[in-house]
Amino acid sequence: MNDLLKGFETNEYNPADNFMDQSKDLPTRMVSIYDIEFNELNPILDSDEAIEEFADAIYEEGQIRSPLNVYRNQSDSKKKYTLLGGHRRLKALLINAERYPEAQRMVPVVIEKRIEDKTEEKMKILELNEHRTLTPDQEKIVVSEYLNVYRSLESRGEKPKGQVRKWIANHMNIGEKKAEKYIHELEGYKRKKQEPKREEKNLLSSSEKEHRKEVLKNMSEWLGCKVKDNGTSICISYRDKKSNDDDNFYSILRLLGFDEEGEKQ
């Protein structure tokens, strides 16, 4: 009980207020909002204006009951706790505390185990924010954060199971195609599109073009089939697809000096 009431007097909190967390299965305690420092690993998802509006909504409602998630700081830290989940709520509470004498200054928290590894701490922060409804711009930011975690784990030989788009989609509860789209935008990957056939570069003189055209015509008459220059190679058609002509494959081989096995005669 002493832990629960710790900080009430210094923050002018009235314990008669209805301020307890409604989640009975969570072990919570009450701490001062001034004892919690923000986490630099937390992605900034909300504008200052959005936080201001959220602060107004909290003040009108009276208080927040859902707990923040924190871990204890080491003894040499200026504040007792570091925030893991609840960045927006804490920021809004601090705004209201500056504006209104009666504003909420004590908040329920769940004290998590301190995480030494920064990548794991980042993952914990993201997991605690998975329930939030996000705008497309916010979704892209969160995908970027998950992508950084995935790449970090991958680089140290701890790659998560499955493809990165599926892994992110499962964590964020979004479609795999949407996750893939964000990943492509973030990593600079562009979907391959069939490019229109490039026009032949004008590297030949007019007289050379006419000469080659005449050569192809003579070859076509001699071989008895179509001969075409596609820019990098000469194509010989041994059968006309538009008609029922005989297959001239072996006839052309013989005219070119090869036998039916493709060996020089």
PDB file of C-alpha atoms in Angstrom, residues 4-262:
ATOM      1  CA  LEU A   4       0.893   2.462  -4.244  1.00  0.00           C
ATOM      2  CA  LEU A   5       0.589   5.831  -2.499  1.00  0.00           C
ATOM      3  CA  LYS A   6       4.197   6.861  -2.927  1.00  0.00           C
ATOM      4  CA  GLY A   7       4.385  10.333  -4.503  1.00  0.00           C
ATOM      5  CA  PHE A   8       0.787  11.338  -3.774  1.00  0.00           C
ATOM      6  CA  GLU A   9       1.722  14.132  -1.366  1.00  0.00           C
ATOM      7  CA  THR A  10       4.490  15.645  -3.482  1.00  0.00           C
ATOM      8  CA  ASN A  11       2.228  15.717  -6.518  1.00  0.00           C
ATOM      9  CA  GLU A  12      -0.885  16.939  -4.670  1.00  0.00           C
ATOM     10  CA  TYR A  13      -2.831  13.861  -5.638  1.00  0.00           C
ATOM     11  CA  ASN A  14      -6.158  13.136  -3.988  1.00  0.00           C
ATOM     12  CA  PRO A  15      -6.308   9.393  -3.281  1.00  0.00           C
ATOM     13  CA  ALA A  16     -10.076   9.630  -3.066  1.00  0.00           C
ATOM     14  CA  ASP A  17     -10.190  10.131  -6.826  1.00  0.00           C
ATOM     15  CA  ASN A  18     -11.199   7.195  -8.945  1.00  0.00           C
ATOM     16  CA  PHE A  19      -7.837   6.599 -10.576  1.00  0.00           C
ATOM     17  CA  MET A  20      -7.058   2.916 -10.520  1.00  0.00           C
ATOM     18  CA  ASP A  21      -6.286   0.819 -13.559  1.00  0.00           C
ATOM     19  CA  GLN A  22      -9.271  -1.200 -14.717  1.00  0.00           C
ATOM     20  CA  SER A  23      -7.158  -4.151 -15.930  1.00  0.00           C
ATOM     21  CA  LYS A  24      -7.267  -6.427 -12.909  1.00  0.00           C
ATOM     22  CA  ASP A  25      -4.801  -8.954 -14.374  1.00  0.00           C
ATOM     23  CA  LEU A  26      -1.963  -6.430 -14.627  1.00  0.00           C
ATOM     24  CA  PRO A  27       0.308  -5.793 -11.606  1.00  0.00           C
ATOM     25  CA  THR A  28       0.343  -2.007 -11.559  1.00  0.00           C
ATOM     26  CA  ARG A  29       1.548   0.694  -9.211  1.00  0.00           C
ATOM     27  CA  MET A  30       1.041   4.455  -9.181  1.00  0.00           C
ATOM     28  CA  VAL A  31       3.987   6.728  -9.979  1.00  0.00           C
ATOM     29  CA  SER A  32       4.433  10.407 -10.647  1.00  0.00           C
ATOM     30  CA  ILE A  33       4.515  11.474 -14.287  1.00  0.00           C
ATOM     31  CA  TYR A  34       7.605  13.510 -13.349  1.00  0.00           C
ATOM     32  CA  ASP A  35       9.490  10.322 -12.466  1.00  0.00           C
ATOM     33  CA  ILE A  36       9.249   8.915 -15.994  1.00  0.00           C
ATOM     34  CA  GLU A  37      11.637   9.860 -18.772  1.00  0.00           C
ATOM     35  CA  PHE A  38      10.870   9.444 -22.445  1.00  0.00           C
ATOM     36  CA  ASN A  39      12.574   6.696 -24.400  1.00  0.00           C
ATOM     37  CA  GLU A  40      14.767   7.866 -27.286  1.00  0.00           C
ATOM     38  CA  LEU A  41      14.023   4.612 -29.122  1.00  0.00           C
ATOM     39  CA  ASN A  42      10.324   5.403 -29.324  1.00  0.00           C
ATOM     40  CA  PRO A  43       9.269   6.404 -32.869  1.00  0.00           C
ATOM     41  CA  ILE A  44       7.640   9.848 -33.149  1.00  0.00           C
ATOM     42  CA  LEU A  45       4.242   9.145 -34.653  1.00  0.00           C
ATOM     43  CA  ASP A  46       2.204  12.175 -33.589  1.00  0.00           C
ATOM     44  CA  SER A  47       2.511  15.861 -34.382  1.00  0.00           C
ATOM     45  CA  ASP A  48       2.527  18.457 -31.615  1.00  0.00           C
ATOM     46  CA  GLU A  49      -0.944  19.501 -32.696  1.00  0.00           C
ATOM     47  CA  ALA A  50      -2.255  15.941 -32.406  1.00  0.00           C
ATOM     48  CA  ILE A  51      -0.754  15.631 -28.917  1.00  0.00           C
ATOM     49  CA  GLU A  52      -2.423  18.904 -27.894  1.00  0.00           C
ATOM     50  CA  GLU A  53      -5.804  17.590 -29.062  1.00  0.00           C
ATOM     51  CA  PHE A  54      -5.221  14.314 -27.234  1.00  0.00           C
ATOM     52  CA  ALA A  55      -4.341  16.225 -24.059  1.00  0.00           C
ATOM     53  CA  ASP A  56      -7.629  18.116 -24.285  1.00  0.00           C
ATOM     54  CA  ALA A  57      -9.511  14.842 -24.680  1.00  0.00           C
ATOM     55  CA  ILE A  58      -7.815  13.363 -21.604  1.00  0.00           C
ATOM     56  CA  TYR A  59      -8.596  16.438 -19.527  1.00  0.00           C
ATOM     57  CA  GLU A  60     -12.246  16.365 -20.555  1.00  0.00           C
ATOM     58  CA  GLU A  61     -12.422  12.653 -19.734  1.00  0.00           C
ATOM     59  CA  GLY A  62     -10.816  13.304 -16.357  1.00  0.00           C
ATOM     60  CA  GLN A  63      -7.943  10.827 -16.329  1.00  0.00           C
ATOM     61  CA  ILE A  64      -6.381   7.804 -17.974  1.00  0.00           C
ATOM     62  CA  ARG A  65      -6.735   4.386 -16.393  1.00  0.00           C
ATOM     63  CA  SER A  66      -4.758   2.186 -18.784  1.00  0.00           C
ATOM     64  CA  PRO A  67      -1.218   1.735 -17.430  1.00  0.00           C
ATOM     65  CA  LEU A  68       1.976   2.920 -19.041  1.00  0.00           C
ATOM     66  CA  ASN A  69       4.831   0.458 -19.422  1.00  0.00           C
ATOM     67  CA  VAL A  70       8.182   1.392 -17.882  1.00  0.00           C
ATOM     68  CA  TYR A  71      11.375  -0.108 -16.528  1.00  0.00           C
ATOM     69  CA  ARG A  72      13.468   1.014 -13.576  1.00  0.00           C
ATOM     70  CA  ASN A  73      16.489   3.190 -14.265  1.00  0.00           C
ATOM     71  CA  GLN A  74      19.846   2.695 -12.678  1.00  0.00           C
ATOM     72  CA  SER A  75      20.614   4.666  -9.533  1.00  0.00           C
ATOM     73  CA  ASP A  76      22.637   7.330 -11.339  1.00  0.00           C
ATOM     74  CA  SER A  77      19.728   8.380 -13.577  1.00  0.00           C
ATOM     75  CA  LYS A  78      17.865  11.625 -12.981  1.00  0.00           C
ATOM     76  CA  LYS A  79      14.475   9.919 -13.126  1.00  0.00           C
ATOM     77  CA  LYS A  80      13.304   6.636 -11.668  1.00  0.00           C
ATOM     78  CA  TYR A  81      11.775   5.080 -14.783  1.00  0.00           C
ATOM     79  CA  THR A  82      12.159   4.971 -18.563  1.00  0.00           C
ATOM     80  CA  LEU A  83       9.087   4.708 -20.747  1.00  0.00           C
ATOM     81  CA  LEU A  84       8.453   1.670 -22.951  1.00  0.00           C
ATOM     82  CA  GLY A  85       4.808   2.095 -23.864  1.00  0.00           C
ATOM     83  CA  GLY A  86       2.586   5.163 -23.587  1.00  0.00           C
ATOM     84  CA  HIS A  87       4.626   7.987 -25.126  1.00  0.00           C
ATOM     85  CA  ARG A  88       1.595   9.886 -26.378  1.00  0.00           C
ATOM     86  CA  ARG A  89      -0.281   9.564 -23.105  1.00  0.00           C
ATOM     87  CA  LEU A  90       2.662  10.712 -20.976  1.00  0.00           C
ATOM     88  CA  LYS A  91       3.310  13.692 -23.210  1.00  0.00           C
ATOM     89  CA  ALA A  92      -0.359  14.697 -23.033  1.00  0.00           C
ATOM     90  CA  LEU A  93      -0.416  14.330 -19.233  1.00  0.00           C
ATOM     91  CA  LEU A  94       2.615  16.573 -18.896  1.00  0.00           C
ATOM     92  CA  ILE A  95       0.933  19.226 -21.049  1.00  0.00           C
ATOM     93  CA  ASN A  96      -2.174  19.133 -18.873  1.00  0.00           C
ATOM     94  CA  ALA A  97      -0.101  19.252 -15.674  1.00  0.00           C
ATOM     95  CA  GLU A  98       1.384  22.554 -16.838  1.00  0.00           C
ATOM     96  CA  ARG A  99      -2.027  23.979 -17.712  1.00  0.00           C
ATOM     97  CA  TYR A 100      -4.285  22.880 -14.881  1.00  0.00           C
ATOM     98  CA  PRO A 101      -3.575  22.603 -11.123  1.00  0.00           C
ATOM     99  CA  GLU A 102      -6.056  19.762 -10.771  1.00  0.00           C
ATOM    100  CA  ALA A 103      -4.776  17.763 -13.764  1.00  0.00           C
ATOM    101  CA  GLN A 104      -3.714  14.146 -13.368  1.00  0.00           C
ATOM    102  CA  ARG A 105      -0.169  13.800 -12.063  1.00  0.00           C
ATOM    103  CA  MET A 106      -0.108  10.191 -10.898  1.00  0.00           C
ATOM    104  CA  VAL A 107      -0.357   7.421 -13.427  1.00  0.00           C
ATOM    105  CA  PRO A 108      -0.629   3.618 -13.207  1.00  0.00           C
ATOM    106  CA  VAL A 109       2.363   1.778 -14.623  1.00  0.00           C
ATOM    107  CA  VAL A 110       3.433  -1.773 -15.310  1.00  0.00           C
ATOM    108  CA  ILE A 111       7.098  -2.134 -14.412  1.00  0.00           C
ATOM    109  CA  GLU A 112       8.809  -4.288 -17.020  1.00  0.00           C
ATOM    110  CA  LYS A 113      12.162  -6.024 -16.797  1.00  0.00           C
ATOM    111  CA  ARG A 114      14.999  -3.782 -17.914  1.00  0.00           C
ATOM    112  CA  ILE A 115      16.229  -4.708 -21.408  1.00  0.00           C
ATOM    113  CA  GLU A 116      19.952  -4.261 -22.023  1.00  0.00           C
ATOM    114  CA  ASP A 117      19.903  -4.978 -25.747  1.00  0.00           C
ATOM    115  CA  LYS A 118      18.748  -1.932 -27.740  1.00  0.00           C
ATOM    116  CA  THR A 119      17.290  -3.960 -30.610  1.00  0.00           C
ATOM    117  CA  GLU A 120      15.213  -6.028 -28.178  1.00  0.00           C
ATOM    118  CA  GLU A 121      14.139  -2.858 -26.382  1.00  0.00           C
ATOM    119  CA  LYS A 122      13.043  -1.333 -29.698  1.00  0.00           C
ATOM    120  CA  MET A 123      11.062  -4.504 -30.438  1.00  0.00           C
ATOM    121  CA  LYS A 124       9.357  -4.302 -27.038  1.00  0.00           C
ATOM    122  CA  ILE A 125       8.368  -0.676 -27.680  1.00  0.00           C
ATOM    123  CA  LEU A 126       6.880  -1.591 -31.050  1.00  0.00           C
ATOM    124  CA  GLU A 127       4.975  -4.541 -29.593  1.00  0.00           C
ATOM    125  CA  LEU A 128       3.451  -2.327 -26.892  1.00  0.00           C
ATOM    126  CA  ASN A 129       2.136  -0.009 -29.590  1.00  0.00           C
ATOM    127  CA  GLU A 130       0.666  -2.700 -31.837  1.00  0.00           C
ATOM    128  CA  HIS A 131      -2.904  -1.972 -30.737  1.00  0.00           C
ATOM    129  CA  ARG A 132      -2.845   1.614 -32.032  1.00  0.00           C
ATOM    130  CA  THR A 133      -4.880   2.646 -35.056  1.00  0.00           C
ATOM    131  CA  LEU A 134      -2.469   4.314 -37.460  1.00  0.00           C
ATOM    132  CA  THR A 135      -2.694   6.619 -40.444  1.00  0.00           C
ATOM    133  CA  PRO A 136      -0.848   5.572 -43.631  1.00  0.00           C
ATOM    134  CA  ASP A 137       2.027   7.935 -42.782  1.00  0.00           C
ATOM    135  CA  GLN A 138       2.266   6.483 -39.265  1.00  0.00           C
ATOM    136  CA  GLU A 139       2.112   2.942 -40.660  1.00  0.00           C
ATOM    137  CA  LYS A 140       5.075   3.685 -42.893  1.00  0.00           C
ATOM    138  CA  ILE A 141       7.071   4.963 -39.910  1.00  0.00           C
ATOM    139  CA  VAL A 142       6.304   1.826 -37.901  1.00  0.00           C
ATOM    140  CA  VAL A 143       7.162  -0.419 -40.872  1.00  0.00           C
ATOM    141  CA  SER A 144      10.491   1.420 -41.051  1.00  0.00           C
ATOM    142  CA  GLU A 145      11.101   0.704 -37.353  1.00  0.00           C
ATOM    143  CA  TYR A 146      10.252  -2.996 -37.727  1.00  0.00           C
ATOM    144  CA  LEU A 147      12.420  -3.158 -40.839  1.00  0.00           C
ATOM    145  CA  ASN A 148      15.365  -1.739 -38.907  1.00  0.00           C
ATOM    146  CA  VAL A 149      14.846  -4.339 -36.180  1.00  0.00           C
ATOM    147  CA  TYR A 150      14.627  -7.147 -38.754  1.00  0.00           C
ATOM    148  CA  ARG A 151      17.791  -6.017 -40.549  1.00  0.00           C
ATOM    149  CA  SER A 152      19.622  -5.636 -37.239  1.00  0.00           C
ATOM    150  CA  LEU A 153      18.703  -9.171 -36.158  1.00  0.00           C
ATOM    151  CA  GLU A 154      19.573 -10.440 -39.618  1.00  0.00           C
ATOM    152  CA  SER A 155      23.028  -8.834 -39.527  1.00  0.00           C
ATOM    153  CA  ARG A 156      23.944 -10.577 -36.279  1.00  0.00           C
ATOM    154  CA  GLY A 157      22.745 -14.012 -37.355  1.00  0.00           C
ATOM    155  CA  GLU A 158      19.371 -13.902 -35.590  1.00  0.00           C
ATOM    156  CA  LYS A 159      17.131 -13.461 -38.613  1.00  0.00           C
ATOM    157  CA  PRO A 160      13.434 -13.998 -37.724  1.00  0.00           C
ATOM    158  CA  LYS A 161      11.667 -16.898 -39.390  1.00  0.00           C
ATOM    159  CA  GLY A 162       9.826 -16.174 -42.619  1.00  0.00           C
ATOM    160  CA  GLN A 163      10.015 -13.397 -45.175  1.00  0.00           C
ATOM    161  CA  VAL A 164      10.418  -9.865 -43.902  1.00  0.00           C
ATOM    162  CA  ARG A 165       7.085  -8.681 -45.358  1.00  0.00           C
ATOM    163  CA  LYS A 166       5.181 -11.501 -43.650  1.00  0.00           C
ATOM    164  CA  TRP A 167       7.002 -10.933 -40.363  1.00  0.00           C
ATOM    165  CA  ILE A 168       6.151  -7.221 -40.365  1.00  0.00           C
ATOM    166  CA  ALA A 169       2.581  -7.814 -41.575  1.00  0.00           C
ATOM    167  CA  ASN A 170       1.925 -10.252 -38.730  1.00  0.00           C
ATOM    168  CA  HIS A 171       3.246  -7.855 -36.096  1.00  0.00           C
ATOM    169  CA  MET A 172       1.319  -4.883 -37.440  1.00  0.00           C
ATOM    170  CA  ASN A 173      -1.834  -6.786 -38.393  1.00  0.00           C
ATOM    171  CA  ILE A 174      -1.748  -5.466 -41.954  1.00  0.00           C
ATOM    172  CA  GLY A 175      -1.765  -7.233 -45.313  1.00  0.00           C
ATOM    173  CA  GLU A 176       1.461  -8.630 -46.731  1.00  0.00           C
ATOM    174  CA  LYS A 177       1.046  -6.628 -49.941  1.00  0.00           C
ATOM    175  CA  LYS A 178       0.754  -3.403 -47.952  1.00  0.00           C
ATOM    176  CA  ALA A 179       3.841  -4.295 -45.919  1.00  0.00           C
ATOM    177  CA  GLU A 180       5.726  -5.127 -49.113  1.00  0.00           C
ATOM    178  CA  LYS A 181       4.733  -1.792 -50.652  1.00  0.00           C
ATOM    179  CA  TYR A 182       6.096   0.128 -47.668  1.00  0.00           C
ATOM    180  CA  ILE A 183       9.303  -1.935 -47.672  1.00  0.00           C
ATOM    181  CA  HIS A 184       9.874  -1.222 -51.353  1.00  0.00           C
ATOM    182  CA  GLU A 185       9.340   2.495 -50.788  1.00  0.00           C
ATOM    183  CA  LEU A 186      11.692   2.557 -47.800  1.00  0.00           C
ATOM    184  CA  GLU A 187      14.492   0.520 -49.349  1.00  0.00           C
ATOM    185  CA  GLY A 188      14.292   2.182 -52.733  1.00  0.00           C
ATOM    186  CA  TYR A 189      13.188  -0.930 -54.610  1.00  0.00           C
ATOM    187  CA  LYS A 190      11.060  -0.310 -57.672  1.00  0.00           C
ATOM    188  CA  ARG A 191       8.864  -2.962 -59.193  1.00  0.00           C
ATOM    189  CA  LYS A 192      10.118  -4.082 -62.553  1.00  0.00           C
ATOM    190  CA  LYS A 193       7.886  -2.954 -65.360  1.00  0.00           C
ATOM    191  CA  GLN A 194       8.089  -4.182 -68.919  1.00  0.00           C
ATOM    192  CA  GLU A 195       9.793  -1.413 -70.781  1.00  0.00           C
ATOM    193  CA  PRO A 196       8.689  -0.583 -74.302  1.00  0.00           C
ATOM    194  CA  LYS A 197      11.009  -1.874 -76.963  1.00  0.00           C
ATOM    195  CA  ARG A 198      13.780   0.608 -77.468  1.00  0.00           C
ATOM    196  CA  GLU A 199      14.169   2.089 -80.873  1.00  0.00           C
ATOM    197  CA  GLU A 200      17.277   1.065 -82.732  1.00  0.00           C
ATOM    198  CA  LYS A 201      20.024   3.528 -82.100  1.00  0.00           C
ATOM    199  CA  ASN A 202      20.862   5.553 -85.185  1.00  0.00           C
ATOM    200  CA  LEU A 203      24.480   4.422 -85.433  1.00  0.00           C
ATOM    201  CA  LEU A 204      24.524   3.507 -89.136  1.00  0.00           C
ATOM    202  CA  SER A 205      24.686   5.838 -92.081  1.00  0.00           C
ATOM    203  CA  SER A 206      21.788   5.928 -94.532  1.00  0.00           C
ATOM    204  CA  SER A 207      23.842   4.255 -97.258  1.00  0.00           C
ATOM    205  CA  GLU A 208      24.886   1.418 -94.889  1.00  0.00           C
ATOM    206  CA  LYS A 209      21.280   0.873 -93.836  1.00  0.00           C
ATOM    207  CA  GLU A 210      20.213   0.581 -97.485  1.00  0.00           C
ATOM    208  CA  HIS A 211      23.059  -1.801 -98.251  1.00  0.00           C
ATOM    209  CA  ARG A 212      22.161  -4.118 -95.345  1.00  0.00           C
ATOM    210  CA  LYS A 213      18.523  -4.023 -96.375  1.00  0.00           C
ATOM    211  CA  GLU A 214      19.519  -5.232 -99.832  1.00  0.00           C
ATOM    212  CA  VAL A 215      21.712  -7.967 -98.338  1.00  0.00           C
ATOM    213  CA  LEU A 216      18.816  -9.281 -96.232  1.00  0.00           C
ATOM    214  CA  LYS A 217      16.554  -9.252 -99.283  1.00  0.00           C
ATOM    215  CA  ASN A 218      19.049 -11.300-101.305  1.00  0.00           C
ATOM    216  CA  MET A 219      19.494 -13.766 -98.422  1.00  0.00           C
ATOM    217  CA  SER A 220      15.731 -14.154 -98.120  1.00  0.00           C
ATOM    218  CA  GLU A 221      15.378 -14.927-101.841  1.00  0.00           C
ATOM    219  CA  TRP A 222      18.271 -17.408-101.794  1.00  0.00           C
ATOM    220  CA  LEU A 223      17.058 -19.215 -98.648  1.00  0.00           C
ATOM    221  CA  GLY A 224      13.403 -19.040 -99.592  1.00  0.00           C
ATOM    222  CA  CYS A 225      12.353 -17.660 -96.195  1.00  0.00           C
ATOM    223  CA  LYS A 226      12.194 -14.438 -94.209  1.00  0.00           C
ATOM    224  CA  VAL A 227      15.466 -12.985 -92.948  1.00  0.00           C
ATOM    225  CA  LYS A 228      15.408 -10.155 -90.420  1.00  0.00           C
ATOM    226  CA  ASP A 229      17.976  -7.971 -88.653  1.00  0.00           C
ATOM    227  CA  ASN A 230      16.790  -7.322 -85.068  1.00  0.00           C
ATOM    228  CA  GLY A 231      19.637  -4.943 -84.264  1.00  0.00           C
ATOM    229  CA  THR A 232      21.996  -7.407 -82.613  1.00  0.00           C
ATOM    230  CA  SER A 233      21.523 -10.608 -84.638  1.00  0.00           C
ATOM    231  CA  ILE A 234      20.140 -11.966 -87.911  1.00  0.00           C
ATOM    232  CA  CYS A 235      16.983 -14.047 -87.579  1.00  0.00           C
ATOM    233  CA  ILE A 236      16.042 -16.639 -90.192  1.00  0.00           C
ATOM    234  CA  SER A 237      12.432 -17.848 -90.162  1.00  0.00           C
ATOM    235  CA  TYR A 238      12.128 -21.464 -91.247  1.00  0.00           C
ATOM    236  CA  ARG A 239       8.323 -21.513 -91.120  1.00  0.00           C
ATOM    237  CA  ASP A 240       5.621 -18.943 -91.774  1.00  0.00           C
ATOM    238  CA  LYS A 241       3.211 -18.902 -88.810  1.00  0.00           C
ATOM    239  CA  LYS A 242       0.477 -17.293 -90.901  1.00  0.00           C
ATOM    240  CA  SER A 243       0.355 -20.095 -93.444  1.00  0.00           C
ATOM    241  CA  ASN A 244       0.540 -23.866 -93.575  1.00  0.00           C
ATOM    242  CA  ASP A 245       3.883 -23.954 -95.375  1.00  0.00           C
ATOM    243  CA  ASP A 246       6.199 -26.894 -94.836  1.00  0.00           C
ATOM    244  CA  ASP A 247       8.859 -26.779 -92.136  1.00  0.00           C
ATOM    245  CA  ASN A 248      12.059 -25.614 -93.874  1.00  0.00           C
ATOM    246  CA  PHE A 249      14.332 -26.079 -90.865  1.00  0.00           C
ATOM    247  CA  TYR A 250      16.544 -28.775 -92.390  1.00  0.00           C
ATOM    248  CA  SER A 251      16.472 -27.234 -95.844  1.00  0.00           C
ATOM    249  CA  ILE A 252      17.920 -24.027 -94.424  1.00  0.00           C
ATOM    250  CA  LEU A 253      20.587 -26.009 -92.537  1.00  0.00           C
ATOM    251  CA  ARG A 254      21.711 -27.639 -95.786  1.00  0.00           C
ATOM    252  CA  LEU A 255      21.760 -24.288 -97.615  1.00  0.00           C
ATOM    253  CA  LEU A 256      23.957 -22.900 -94.847  1.00  0.00           C
ATOM    254  CA  GLY A 257      26.322 -25.847 -95.214  1.00  0.00           C
ATOM    255  CA  PHE A 258      25.275 -27.961 -92.224  1.00  0.00           C
ATOM    256  CA  ASP A 259      23.916 -31.484 -92.026  1.00  0.00           C
ATOM    257  CA  GLU A 260      20.821 -32.509 -90.075  1.00  0.00           C
ATOM    258  CA  GLU A 261      22.905 -32.917 -86.912  1.00  0.00           C
ATOM    259  CA  GLY A 262      24.095 -29.303 -87.155  1.00  0.00           C
TER     260      GLY A 262
END
